[in-house]
PDB file of C-alpha atoms in Angstrom:
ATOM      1  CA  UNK A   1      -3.719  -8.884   5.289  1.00 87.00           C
ATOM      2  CA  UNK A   2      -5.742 -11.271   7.506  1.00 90.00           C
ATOM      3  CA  UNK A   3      -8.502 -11.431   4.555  1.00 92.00           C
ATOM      4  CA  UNK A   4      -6.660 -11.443   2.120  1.00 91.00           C
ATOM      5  CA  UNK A   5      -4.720 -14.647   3.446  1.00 91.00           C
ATOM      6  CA  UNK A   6      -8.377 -16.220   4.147  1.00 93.00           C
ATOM      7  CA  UNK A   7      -9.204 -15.628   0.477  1.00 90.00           C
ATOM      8  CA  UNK A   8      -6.066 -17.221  -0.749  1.00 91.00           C
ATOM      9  CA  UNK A   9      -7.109 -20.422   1.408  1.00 91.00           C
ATOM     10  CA  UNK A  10     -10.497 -20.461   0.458  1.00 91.00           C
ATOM     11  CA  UNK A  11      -9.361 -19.971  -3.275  1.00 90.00           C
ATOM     12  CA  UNK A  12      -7.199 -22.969  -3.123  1.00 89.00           C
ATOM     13  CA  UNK A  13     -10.198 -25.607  -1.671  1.00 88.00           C
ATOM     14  CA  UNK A  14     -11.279 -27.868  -5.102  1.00 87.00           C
ATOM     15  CA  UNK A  15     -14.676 -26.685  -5.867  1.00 86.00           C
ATOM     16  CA  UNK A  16     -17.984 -28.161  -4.513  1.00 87.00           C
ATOM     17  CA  UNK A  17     -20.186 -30.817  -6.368  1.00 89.00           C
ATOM     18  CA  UNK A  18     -23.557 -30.450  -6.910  1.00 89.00           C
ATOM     19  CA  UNK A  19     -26.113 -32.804  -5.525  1.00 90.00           C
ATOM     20  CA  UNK A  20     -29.492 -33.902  -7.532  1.00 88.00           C
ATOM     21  CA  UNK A  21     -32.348 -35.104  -5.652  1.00 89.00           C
ATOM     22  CA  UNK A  22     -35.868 -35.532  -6.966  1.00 87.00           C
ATOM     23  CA  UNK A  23     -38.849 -37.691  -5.742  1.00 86.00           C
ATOM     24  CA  UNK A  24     -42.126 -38.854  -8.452  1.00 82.00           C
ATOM     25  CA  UNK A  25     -45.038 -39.985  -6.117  1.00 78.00           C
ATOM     26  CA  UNK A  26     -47.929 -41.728  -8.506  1.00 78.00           C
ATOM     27  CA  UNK A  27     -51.283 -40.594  -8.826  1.00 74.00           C
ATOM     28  CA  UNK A  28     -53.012 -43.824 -10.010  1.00 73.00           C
ATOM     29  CA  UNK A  29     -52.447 -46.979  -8.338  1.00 73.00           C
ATOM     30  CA  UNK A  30     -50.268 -50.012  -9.434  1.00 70.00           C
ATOM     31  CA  UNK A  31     -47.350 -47.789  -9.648  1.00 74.00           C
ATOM     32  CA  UNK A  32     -43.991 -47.411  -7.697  1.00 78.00           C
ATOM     33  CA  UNK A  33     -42.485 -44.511  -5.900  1.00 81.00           C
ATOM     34  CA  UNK A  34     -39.835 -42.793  -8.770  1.00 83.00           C
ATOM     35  CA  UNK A  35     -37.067 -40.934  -8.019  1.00 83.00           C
ATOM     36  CA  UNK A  36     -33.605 -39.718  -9.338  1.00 85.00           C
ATOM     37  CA  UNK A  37     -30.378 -38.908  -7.519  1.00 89.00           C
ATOM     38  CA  UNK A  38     -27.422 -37.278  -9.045  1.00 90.00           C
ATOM     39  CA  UNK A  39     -23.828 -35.750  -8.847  1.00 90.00           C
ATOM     40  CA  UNK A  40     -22.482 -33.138 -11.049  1.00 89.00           C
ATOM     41  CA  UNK A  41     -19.190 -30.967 -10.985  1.00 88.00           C
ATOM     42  CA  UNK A  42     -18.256 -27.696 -12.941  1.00 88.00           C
ATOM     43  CA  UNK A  43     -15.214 -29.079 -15.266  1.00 87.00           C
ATOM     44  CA  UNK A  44     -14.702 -25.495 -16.384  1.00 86.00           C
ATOM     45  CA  UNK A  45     -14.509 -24.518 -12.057  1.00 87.00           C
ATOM     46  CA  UNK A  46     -12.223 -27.195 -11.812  1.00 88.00           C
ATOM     47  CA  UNK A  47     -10.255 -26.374 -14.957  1.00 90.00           C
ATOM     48  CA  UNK A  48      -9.405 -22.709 -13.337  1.00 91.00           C
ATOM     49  CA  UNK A  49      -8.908 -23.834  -9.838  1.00 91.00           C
ATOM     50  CA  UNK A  50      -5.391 -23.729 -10.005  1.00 93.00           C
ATOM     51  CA  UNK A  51      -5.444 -19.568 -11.433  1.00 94.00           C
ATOM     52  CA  UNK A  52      -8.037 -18.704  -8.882  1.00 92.00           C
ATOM     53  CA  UNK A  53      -5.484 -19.639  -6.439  1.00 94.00           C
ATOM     54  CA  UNK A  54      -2.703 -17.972  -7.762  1.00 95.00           C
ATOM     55  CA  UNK A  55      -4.555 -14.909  -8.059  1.00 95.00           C
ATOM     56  CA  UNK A  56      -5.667 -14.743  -4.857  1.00 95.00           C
ATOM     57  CA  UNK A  57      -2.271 -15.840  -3.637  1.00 95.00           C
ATOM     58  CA  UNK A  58      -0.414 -13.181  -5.060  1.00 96.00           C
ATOM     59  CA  UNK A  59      -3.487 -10.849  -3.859  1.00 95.00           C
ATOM     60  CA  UNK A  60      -2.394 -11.833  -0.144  1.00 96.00           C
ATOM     61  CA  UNK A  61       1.534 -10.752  -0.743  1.00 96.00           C
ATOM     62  CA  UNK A  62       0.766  -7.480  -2.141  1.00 96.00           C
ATOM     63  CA  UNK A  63      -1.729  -7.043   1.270  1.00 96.00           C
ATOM     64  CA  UNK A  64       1.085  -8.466   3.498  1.00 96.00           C
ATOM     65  CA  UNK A  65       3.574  -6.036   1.127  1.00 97.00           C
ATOM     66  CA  UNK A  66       1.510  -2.595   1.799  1.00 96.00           C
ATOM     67  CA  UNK A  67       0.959  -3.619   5.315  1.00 96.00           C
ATOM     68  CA  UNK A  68       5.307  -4.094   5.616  1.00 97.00           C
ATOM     69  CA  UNK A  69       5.086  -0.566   3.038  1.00 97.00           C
ATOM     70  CA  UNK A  70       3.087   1.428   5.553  1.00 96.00           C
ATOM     71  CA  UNK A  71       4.895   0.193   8.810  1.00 96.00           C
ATOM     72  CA  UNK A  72       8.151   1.830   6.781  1.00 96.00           C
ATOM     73  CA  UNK A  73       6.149   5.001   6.517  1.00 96.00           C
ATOM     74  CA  UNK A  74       5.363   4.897   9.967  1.00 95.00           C
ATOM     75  CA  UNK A  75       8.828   4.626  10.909  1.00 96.00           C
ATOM     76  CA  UNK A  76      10.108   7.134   8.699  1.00 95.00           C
ATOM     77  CA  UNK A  77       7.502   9.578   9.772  1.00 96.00           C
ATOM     78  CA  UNK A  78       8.584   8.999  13.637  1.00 96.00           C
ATOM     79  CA  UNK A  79      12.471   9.515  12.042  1.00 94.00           C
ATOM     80  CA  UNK A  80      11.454  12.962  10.737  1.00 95.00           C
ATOM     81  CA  UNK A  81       9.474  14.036  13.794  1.00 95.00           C
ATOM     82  CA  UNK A  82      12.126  13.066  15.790  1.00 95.00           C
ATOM     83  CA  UNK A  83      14.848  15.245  13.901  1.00 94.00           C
ATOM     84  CA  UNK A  84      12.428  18.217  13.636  1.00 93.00           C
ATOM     85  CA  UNK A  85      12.069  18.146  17.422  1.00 94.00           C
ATOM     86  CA  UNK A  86      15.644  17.839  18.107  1.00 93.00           C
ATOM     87  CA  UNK A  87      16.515  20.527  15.675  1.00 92.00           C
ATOM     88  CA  UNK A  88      13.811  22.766  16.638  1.00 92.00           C
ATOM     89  CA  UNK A  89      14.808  22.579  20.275  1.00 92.00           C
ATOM     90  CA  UNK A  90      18.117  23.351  19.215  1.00 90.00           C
ATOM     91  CA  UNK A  91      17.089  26.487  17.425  1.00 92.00           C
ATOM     92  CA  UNK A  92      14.998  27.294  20.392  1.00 93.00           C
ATOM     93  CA  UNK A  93      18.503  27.789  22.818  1.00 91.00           C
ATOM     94  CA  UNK A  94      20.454  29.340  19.967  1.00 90.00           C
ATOM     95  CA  UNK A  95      18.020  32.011  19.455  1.00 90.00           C
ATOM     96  CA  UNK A  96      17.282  32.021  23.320  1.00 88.00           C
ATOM     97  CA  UNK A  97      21.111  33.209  23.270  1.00 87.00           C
ATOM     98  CA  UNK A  98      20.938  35.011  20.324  1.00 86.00           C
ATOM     99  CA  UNK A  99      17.727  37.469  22.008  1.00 83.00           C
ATOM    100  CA  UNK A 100      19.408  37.508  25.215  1.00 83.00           C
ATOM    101  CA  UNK A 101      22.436  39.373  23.235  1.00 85.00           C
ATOM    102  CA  UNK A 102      19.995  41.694  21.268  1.00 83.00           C
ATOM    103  CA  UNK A 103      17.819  42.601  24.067  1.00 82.00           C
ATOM    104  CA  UNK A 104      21.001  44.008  25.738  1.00 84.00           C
ATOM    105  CA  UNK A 105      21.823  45.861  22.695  1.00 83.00           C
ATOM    106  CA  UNK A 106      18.157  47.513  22.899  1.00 78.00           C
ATOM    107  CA  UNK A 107      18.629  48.667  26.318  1.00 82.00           C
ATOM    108  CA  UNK A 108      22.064  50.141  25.556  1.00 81.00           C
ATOM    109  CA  UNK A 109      20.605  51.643  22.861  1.00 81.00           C
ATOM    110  CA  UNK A 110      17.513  53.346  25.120  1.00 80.00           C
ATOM    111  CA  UNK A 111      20.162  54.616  27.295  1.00 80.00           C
ATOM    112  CA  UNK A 112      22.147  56.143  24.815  1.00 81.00           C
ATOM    113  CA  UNK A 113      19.450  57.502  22.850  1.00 78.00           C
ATOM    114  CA  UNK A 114      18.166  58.750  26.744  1.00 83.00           C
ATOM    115  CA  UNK A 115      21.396  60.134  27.160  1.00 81.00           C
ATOM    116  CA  UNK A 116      21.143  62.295  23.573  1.00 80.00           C
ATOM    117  CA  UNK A 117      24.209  59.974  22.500  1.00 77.00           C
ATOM    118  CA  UNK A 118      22.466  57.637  19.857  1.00 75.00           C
ATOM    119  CA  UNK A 119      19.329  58.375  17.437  1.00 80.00           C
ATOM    120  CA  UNK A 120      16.104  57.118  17.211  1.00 80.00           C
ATOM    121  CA  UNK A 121      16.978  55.349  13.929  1.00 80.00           C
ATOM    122  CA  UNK A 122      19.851  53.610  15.406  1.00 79.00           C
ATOM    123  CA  UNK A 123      17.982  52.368  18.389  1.00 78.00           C
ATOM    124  CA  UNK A 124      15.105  51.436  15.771  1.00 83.00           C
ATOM    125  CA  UNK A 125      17.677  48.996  14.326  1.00 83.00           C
ATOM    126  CA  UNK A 126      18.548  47.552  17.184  1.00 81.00           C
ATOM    127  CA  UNK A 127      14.882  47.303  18.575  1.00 82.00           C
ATOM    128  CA  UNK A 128      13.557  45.588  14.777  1.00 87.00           C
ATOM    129  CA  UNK A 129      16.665  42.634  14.922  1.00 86.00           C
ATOM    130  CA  UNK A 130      15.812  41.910  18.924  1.00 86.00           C
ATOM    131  CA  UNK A 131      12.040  41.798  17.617  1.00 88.00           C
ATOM    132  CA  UNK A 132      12.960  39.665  14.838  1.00 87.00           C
ATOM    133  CA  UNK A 133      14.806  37.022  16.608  1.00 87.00           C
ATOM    134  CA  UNK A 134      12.280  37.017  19.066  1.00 89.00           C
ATOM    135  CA  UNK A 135       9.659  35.931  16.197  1.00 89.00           C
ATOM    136  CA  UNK A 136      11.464  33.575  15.001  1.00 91.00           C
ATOM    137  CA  UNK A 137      11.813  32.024  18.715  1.00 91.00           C
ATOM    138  CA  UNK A 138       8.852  31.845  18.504  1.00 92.00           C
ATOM    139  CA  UNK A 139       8.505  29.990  15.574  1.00 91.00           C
ATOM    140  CA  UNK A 140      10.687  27.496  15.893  1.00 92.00           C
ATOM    141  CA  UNK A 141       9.413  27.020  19.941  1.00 94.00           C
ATOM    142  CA  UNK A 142       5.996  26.273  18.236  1.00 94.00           C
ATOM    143  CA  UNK A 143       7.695  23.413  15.772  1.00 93.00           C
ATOM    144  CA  UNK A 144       9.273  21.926  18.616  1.00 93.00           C
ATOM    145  CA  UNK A 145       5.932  21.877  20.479  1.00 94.00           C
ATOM    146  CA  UNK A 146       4.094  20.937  17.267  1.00 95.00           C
ATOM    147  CA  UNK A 147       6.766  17.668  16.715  1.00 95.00           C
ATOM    148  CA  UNK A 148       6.725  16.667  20.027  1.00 95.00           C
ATOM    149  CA  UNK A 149       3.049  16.707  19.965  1.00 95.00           C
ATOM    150  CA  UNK A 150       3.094  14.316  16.706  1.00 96.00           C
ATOM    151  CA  UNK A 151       5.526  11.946  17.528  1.00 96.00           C
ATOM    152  CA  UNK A 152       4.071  10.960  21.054  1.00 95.00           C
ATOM    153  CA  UNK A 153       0.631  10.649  19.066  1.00 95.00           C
ATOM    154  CA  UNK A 154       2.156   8.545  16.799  1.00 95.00           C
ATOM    155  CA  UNK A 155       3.915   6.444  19.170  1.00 93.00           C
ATOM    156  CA  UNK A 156       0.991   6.358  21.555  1.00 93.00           C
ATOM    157  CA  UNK A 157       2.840   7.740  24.233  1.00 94.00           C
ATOM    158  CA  UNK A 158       1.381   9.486  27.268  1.00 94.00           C
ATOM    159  CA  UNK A 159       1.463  13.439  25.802  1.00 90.00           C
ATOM    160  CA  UNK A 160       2.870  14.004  29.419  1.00 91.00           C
ATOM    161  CA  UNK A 161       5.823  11.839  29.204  1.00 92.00           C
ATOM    162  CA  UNK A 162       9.224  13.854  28.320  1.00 91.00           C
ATOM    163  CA  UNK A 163      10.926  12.586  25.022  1.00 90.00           C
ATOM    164  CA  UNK A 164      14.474  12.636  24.912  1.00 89.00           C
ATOM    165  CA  UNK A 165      16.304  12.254  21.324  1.00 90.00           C
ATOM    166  CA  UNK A 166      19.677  10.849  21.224  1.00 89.00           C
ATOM    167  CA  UNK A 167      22.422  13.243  19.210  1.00 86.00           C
ATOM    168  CA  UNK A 168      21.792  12.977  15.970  1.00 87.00           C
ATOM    169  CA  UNK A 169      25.385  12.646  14.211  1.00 86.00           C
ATOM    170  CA  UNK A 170      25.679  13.974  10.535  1.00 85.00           C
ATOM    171  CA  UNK A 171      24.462  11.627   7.578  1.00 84.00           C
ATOM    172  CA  UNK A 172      26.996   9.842   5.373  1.00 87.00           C
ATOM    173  CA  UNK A 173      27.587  11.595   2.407  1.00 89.00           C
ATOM    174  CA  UNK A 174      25.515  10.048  -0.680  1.00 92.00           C
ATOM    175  CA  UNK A 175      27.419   9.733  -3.965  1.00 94.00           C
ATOM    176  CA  UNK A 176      26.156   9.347  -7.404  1.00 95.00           C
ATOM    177  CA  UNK A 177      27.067   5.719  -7.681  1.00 96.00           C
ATOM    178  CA  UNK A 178      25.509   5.168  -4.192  1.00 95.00           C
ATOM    179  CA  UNK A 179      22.071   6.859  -6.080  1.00 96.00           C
ATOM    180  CA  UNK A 180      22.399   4.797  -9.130  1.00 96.00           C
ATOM    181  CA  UNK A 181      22.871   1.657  -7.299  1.00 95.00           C
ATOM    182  CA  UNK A 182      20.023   2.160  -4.857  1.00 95.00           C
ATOM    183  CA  UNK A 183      17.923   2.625  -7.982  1.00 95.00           C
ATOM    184  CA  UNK A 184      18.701  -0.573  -9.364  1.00 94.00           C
ATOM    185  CA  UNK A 185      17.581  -2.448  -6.468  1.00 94.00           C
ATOM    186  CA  UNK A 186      14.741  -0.288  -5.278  1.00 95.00           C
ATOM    187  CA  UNK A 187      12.559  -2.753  -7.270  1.00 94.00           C
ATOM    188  CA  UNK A 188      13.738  -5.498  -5.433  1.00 95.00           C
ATOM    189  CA  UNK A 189      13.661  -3.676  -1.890  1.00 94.00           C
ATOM    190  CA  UNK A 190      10.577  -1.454  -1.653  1.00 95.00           C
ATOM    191  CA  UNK A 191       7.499  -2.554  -0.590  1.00 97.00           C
ATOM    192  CA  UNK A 192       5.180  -0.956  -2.212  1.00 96.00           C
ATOM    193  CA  UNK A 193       6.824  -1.546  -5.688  1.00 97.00           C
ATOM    194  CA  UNK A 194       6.772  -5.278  -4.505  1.00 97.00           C
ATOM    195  CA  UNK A 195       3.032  -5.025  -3.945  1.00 97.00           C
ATOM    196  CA  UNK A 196       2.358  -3.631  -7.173  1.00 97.00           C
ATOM    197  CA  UNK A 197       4.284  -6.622  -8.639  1.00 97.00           C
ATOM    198  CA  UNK A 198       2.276  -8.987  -6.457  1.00 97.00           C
ATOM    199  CA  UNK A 199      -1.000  -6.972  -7.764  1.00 96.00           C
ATOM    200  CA  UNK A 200       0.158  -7.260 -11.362  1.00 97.00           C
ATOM    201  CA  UNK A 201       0.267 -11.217 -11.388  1.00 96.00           C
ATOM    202  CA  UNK A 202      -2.551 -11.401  -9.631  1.00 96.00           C
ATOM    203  CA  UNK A 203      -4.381  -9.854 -12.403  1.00 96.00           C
ATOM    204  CA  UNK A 204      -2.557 -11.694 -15.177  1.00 96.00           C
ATOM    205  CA  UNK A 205      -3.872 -14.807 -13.519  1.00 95.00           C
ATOM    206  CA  UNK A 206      -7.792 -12.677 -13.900  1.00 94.00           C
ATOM    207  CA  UNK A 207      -6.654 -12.401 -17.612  1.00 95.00           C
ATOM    208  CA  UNK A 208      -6.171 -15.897 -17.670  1.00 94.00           C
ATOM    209  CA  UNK A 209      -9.065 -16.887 -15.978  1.00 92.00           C
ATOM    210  CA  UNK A 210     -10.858 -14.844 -18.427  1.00 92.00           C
ATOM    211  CA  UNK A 211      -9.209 -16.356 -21.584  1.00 91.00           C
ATOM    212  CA  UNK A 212     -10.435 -19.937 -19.556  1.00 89.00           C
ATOM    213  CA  UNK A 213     -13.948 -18.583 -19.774  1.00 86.00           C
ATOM    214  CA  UNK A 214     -14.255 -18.171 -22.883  1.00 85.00           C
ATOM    215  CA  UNK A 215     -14.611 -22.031 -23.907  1.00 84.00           C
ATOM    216  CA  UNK A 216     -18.121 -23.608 -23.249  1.00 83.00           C
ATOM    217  CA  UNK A 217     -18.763 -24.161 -19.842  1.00 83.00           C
ATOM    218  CA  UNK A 218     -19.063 -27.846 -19.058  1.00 86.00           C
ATOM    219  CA  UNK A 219     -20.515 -29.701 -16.331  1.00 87.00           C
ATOM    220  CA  UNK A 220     -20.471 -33.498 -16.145  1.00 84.00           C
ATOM    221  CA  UNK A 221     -22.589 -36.168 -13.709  1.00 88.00           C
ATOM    222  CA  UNK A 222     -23.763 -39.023 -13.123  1.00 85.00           C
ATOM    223  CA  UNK A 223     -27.217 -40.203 -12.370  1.00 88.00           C
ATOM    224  CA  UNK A 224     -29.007 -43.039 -10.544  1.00 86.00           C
ATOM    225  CA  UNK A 225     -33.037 -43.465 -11.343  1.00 85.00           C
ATOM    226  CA  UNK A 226     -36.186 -45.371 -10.968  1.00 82.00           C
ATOM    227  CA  UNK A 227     -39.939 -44.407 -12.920  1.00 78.00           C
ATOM    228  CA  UNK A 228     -43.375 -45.075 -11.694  1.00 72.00           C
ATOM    229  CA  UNK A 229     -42.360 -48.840 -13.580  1.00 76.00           C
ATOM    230  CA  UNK A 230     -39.330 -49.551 -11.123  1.00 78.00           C
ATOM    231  CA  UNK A 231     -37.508 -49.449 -13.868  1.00 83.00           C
ATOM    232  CA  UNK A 232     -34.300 -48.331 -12.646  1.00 84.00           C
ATOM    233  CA  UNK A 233     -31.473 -46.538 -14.680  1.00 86.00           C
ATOM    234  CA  UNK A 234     -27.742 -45.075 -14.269  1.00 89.00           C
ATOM    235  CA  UNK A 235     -26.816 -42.580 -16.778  1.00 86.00           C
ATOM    236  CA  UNK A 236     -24.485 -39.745 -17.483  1.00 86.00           C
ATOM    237  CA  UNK A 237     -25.056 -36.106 -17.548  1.00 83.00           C
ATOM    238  CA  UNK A 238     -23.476 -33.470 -19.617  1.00 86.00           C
ATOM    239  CA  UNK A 239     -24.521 -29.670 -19.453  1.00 85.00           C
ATOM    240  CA  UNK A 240     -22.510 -26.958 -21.619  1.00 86.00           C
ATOM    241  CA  UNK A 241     -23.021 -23.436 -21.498  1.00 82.00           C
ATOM    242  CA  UNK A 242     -23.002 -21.669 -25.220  1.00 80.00           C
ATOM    243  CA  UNK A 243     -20.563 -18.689 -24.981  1.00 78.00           C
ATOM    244  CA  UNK A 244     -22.099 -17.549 -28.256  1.00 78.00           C
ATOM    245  CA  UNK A 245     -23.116 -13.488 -27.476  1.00 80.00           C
ATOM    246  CA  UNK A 246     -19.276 -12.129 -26.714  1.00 79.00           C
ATOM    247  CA  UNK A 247     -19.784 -12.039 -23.199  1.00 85.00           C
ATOM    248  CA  UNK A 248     -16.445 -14.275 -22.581  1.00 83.00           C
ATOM    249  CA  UNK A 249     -14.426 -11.551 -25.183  1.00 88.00           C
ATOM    250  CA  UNK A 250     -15.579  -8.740 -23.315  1.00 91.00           C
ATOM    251  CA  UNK A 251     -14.512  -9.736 -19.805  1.00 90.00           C
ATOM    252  CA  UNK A 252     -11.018 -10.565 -21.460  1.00 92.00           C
ATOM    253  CA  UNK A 253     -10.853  -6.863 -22.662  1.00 93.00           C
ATOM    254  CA  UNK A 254     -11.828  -5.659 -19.574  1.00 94.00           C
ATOM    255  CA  UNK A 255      -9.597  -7.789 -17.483  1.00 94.00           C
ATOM    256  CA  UNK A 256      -6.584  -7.276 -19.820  1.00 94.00           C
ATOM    257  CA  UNK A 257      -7.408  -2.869 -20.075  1.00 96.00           C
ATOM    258  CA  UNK A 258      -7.055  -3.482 -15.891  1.00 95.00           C
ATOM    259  CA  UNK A 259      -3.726  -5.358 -16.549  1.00 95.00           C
ATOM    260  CA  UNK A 260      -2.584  -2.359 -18.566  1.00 96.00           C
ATOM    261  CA  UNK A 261      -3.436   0.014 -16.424  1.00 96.00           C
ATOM    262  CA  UNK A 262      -1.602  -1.291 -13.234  1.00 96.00           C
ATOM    263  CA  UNK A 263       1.517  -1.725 -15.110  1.00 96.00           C
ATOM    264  CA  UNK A 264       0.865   1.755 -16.062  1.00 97.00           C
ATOM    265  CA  UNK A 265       0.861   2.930 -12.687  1.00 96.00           C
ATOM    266  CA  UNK A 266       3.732   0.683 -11.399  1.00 97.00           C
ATOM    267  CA  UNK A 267       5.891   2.581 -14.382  1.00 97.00           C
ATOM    268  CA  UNK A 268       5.081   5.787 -13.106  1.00 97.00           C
ATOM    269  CA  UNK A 269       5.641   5.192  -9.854  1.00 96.00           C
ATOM    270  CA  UNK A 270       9.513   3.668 -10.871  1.00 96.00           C
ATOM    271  CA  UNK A 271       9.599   6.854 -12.734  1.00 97.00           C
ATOM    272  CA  UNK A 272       8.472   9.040  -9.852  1.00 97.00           C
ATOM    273  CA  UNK A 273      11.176   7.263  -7.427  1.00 96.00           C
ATOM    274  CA  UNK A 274      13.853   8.410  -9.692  1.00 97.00           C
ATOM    275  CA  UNK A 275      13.185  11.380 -10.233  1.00 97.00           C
ATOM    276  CA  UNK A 276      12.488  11.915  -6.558  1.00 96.00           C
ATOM    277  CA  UNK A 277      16.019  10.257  -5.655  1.00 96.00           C
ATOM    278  CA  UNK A 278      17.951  12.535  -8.164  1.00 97.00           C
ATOM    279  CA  UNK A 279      16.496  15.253  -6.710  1.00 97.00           C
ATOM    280  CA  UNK A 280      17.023  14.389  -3.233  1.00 95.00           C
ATOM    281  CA  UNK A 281      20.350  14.141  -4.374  1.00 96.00           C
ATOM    282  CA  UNK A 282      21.031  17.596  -5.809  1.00 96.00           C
ATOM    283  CA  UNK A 283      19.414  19.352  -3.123  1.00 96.00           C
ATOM    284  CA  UNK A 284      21.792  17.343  -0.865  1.00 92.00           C
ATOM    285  CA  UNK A 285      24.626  18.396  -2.843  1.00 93.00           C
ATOM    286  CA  UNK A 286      23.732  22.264  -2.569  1.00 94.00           C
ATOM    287  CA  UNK A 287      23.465  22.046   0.989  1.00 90.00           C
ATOM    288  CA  UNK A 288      26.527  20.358   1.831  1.00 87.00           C
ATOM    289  CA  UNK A 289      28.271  23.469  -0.685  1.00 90.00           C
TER     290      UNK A 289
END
């Protein structure tokens, strides 16, 4: 983001003129010292100045924008390692419970089967569902471990320091308006579909530049100048690049293919957020039934 915003600056300084210099010492004698000093500036530089700053402008939002897009992500992803560890612990002490019951069932079973008042597939029963919860105490002890593990990594905590998480209370239930209205604003709220915009008029200020190009390049000076006469002269320069071999047309294409392409890709990813919010939603809906 730092670049970028050093780039934007630097795009927005007028460009540099050029400075001429050149010295004539005479060979034969009777003559004076010549010389020629001039300054020139790119018309055509100057003439695109004010896109090349846009551009770069809008290139320094859409940094700033995924910078502000990942620190979201970051702070989602400590939301969901938080609620898997809370979660997980609590599944830990349910099952805990839950073993402690069946493991009593197992030895009542062994002593009734002992006593020639069960059978061995009744006592196999009980033995498989104390197994089975112990399995899945397992599991969900090595989740907890696992999240606990993550989020003090991603907080850069001290893996020795004991994480608390407050009670997490039930969400508020999401209706279909509250979906549809989200996804009316999402373009004006997200940051990553704000970067792509920022991207996409950055490059519509490349197509631009482009389209600038194409007309002869032209730079313009002045001159001061003395021959081996001392005769001394001011004039006017005027050089003018011939865009006359399609080089100009084919950085346009190219330039406007790119613009096409990112508003490709900022579609799809509008299209992918919807989809991904309606089914969000749905699976929501199943739960709560």
């Amino acid at each position: 983001a730092n670049i970028a915003s050093a780039q934007a600056f630097a795009a927005g300084l007028l460009p540099d003129p050029q400075l001429n210099a050149n010295l004539e010492h005479p060979t034969q004698s009777g003559h004076s010292e010549g010389y020629l000093l001039g300054l020139s500036e790119d018309l055509q530089a100057l003439i695109i100045q004010p896109s090349r700053e846009a551009a770069a402008r809008a290139a320094a939002d859409q940094a700033k924008l995924n910078e502000l897009w990942h620190e979201w992500q970051t702070a989602e992803k400590a939301s969901f390692l938080a609620i898997q560890k809370s979660f997980s612990e609590r599944k830990v002490k349910l099952l805990e419970n839950s073993g402690g019951v069946l493991w009593n069932e197992v030895e009542r079973s062994d002593r009734a089967l002992a006593a020639g008042n069960s059978t061995v597939e009744a006592a196999g029963t009980d033995l498989a569902a104390a197994l089975d919860i112990e399995s899945q105490h397992a599991t969900a002890a090595g989740e907890a471990l696992a999240s606990d593990i993550n989020l003090k990594q991603l907080l850069n905590l001290d893996p020795a320091t004991h994480l608390v998480i407050a009670d997490l209370p039930d969400p508020p239930e999401v209706t279909r308006d509250n979906v549809m209205d989200g996804l009316k604003n999402v373009v004006k709220t997200r940051p990553d579909l704000l970067a792509l915009q920022a991207g996409y008029r950055s490059q519509e200020e490349a197509v631009r530049q482009s389209i600038l190009k194409q007309f002869p390049a032209i730079t313009f000076g002045f001159d001061r100048a003395a021959d081996a006469e001392n005769v001394h002269t001011i004039g006017l320069s005027v050089a003018v690049n011939l865009p006359i071999f399609g080089n100009a047309q084919a950085a346009i294409r190219i330039q406007d293919a790119t613009r096409a392409q990112l508003r490709a890709e900022y579609q799809a990813r509008i299209d992918s957020t919807t989809a991904d919010a309606w089914r969000i939603w749905q699976q929501t809906q199943l739960l709560r039934k």
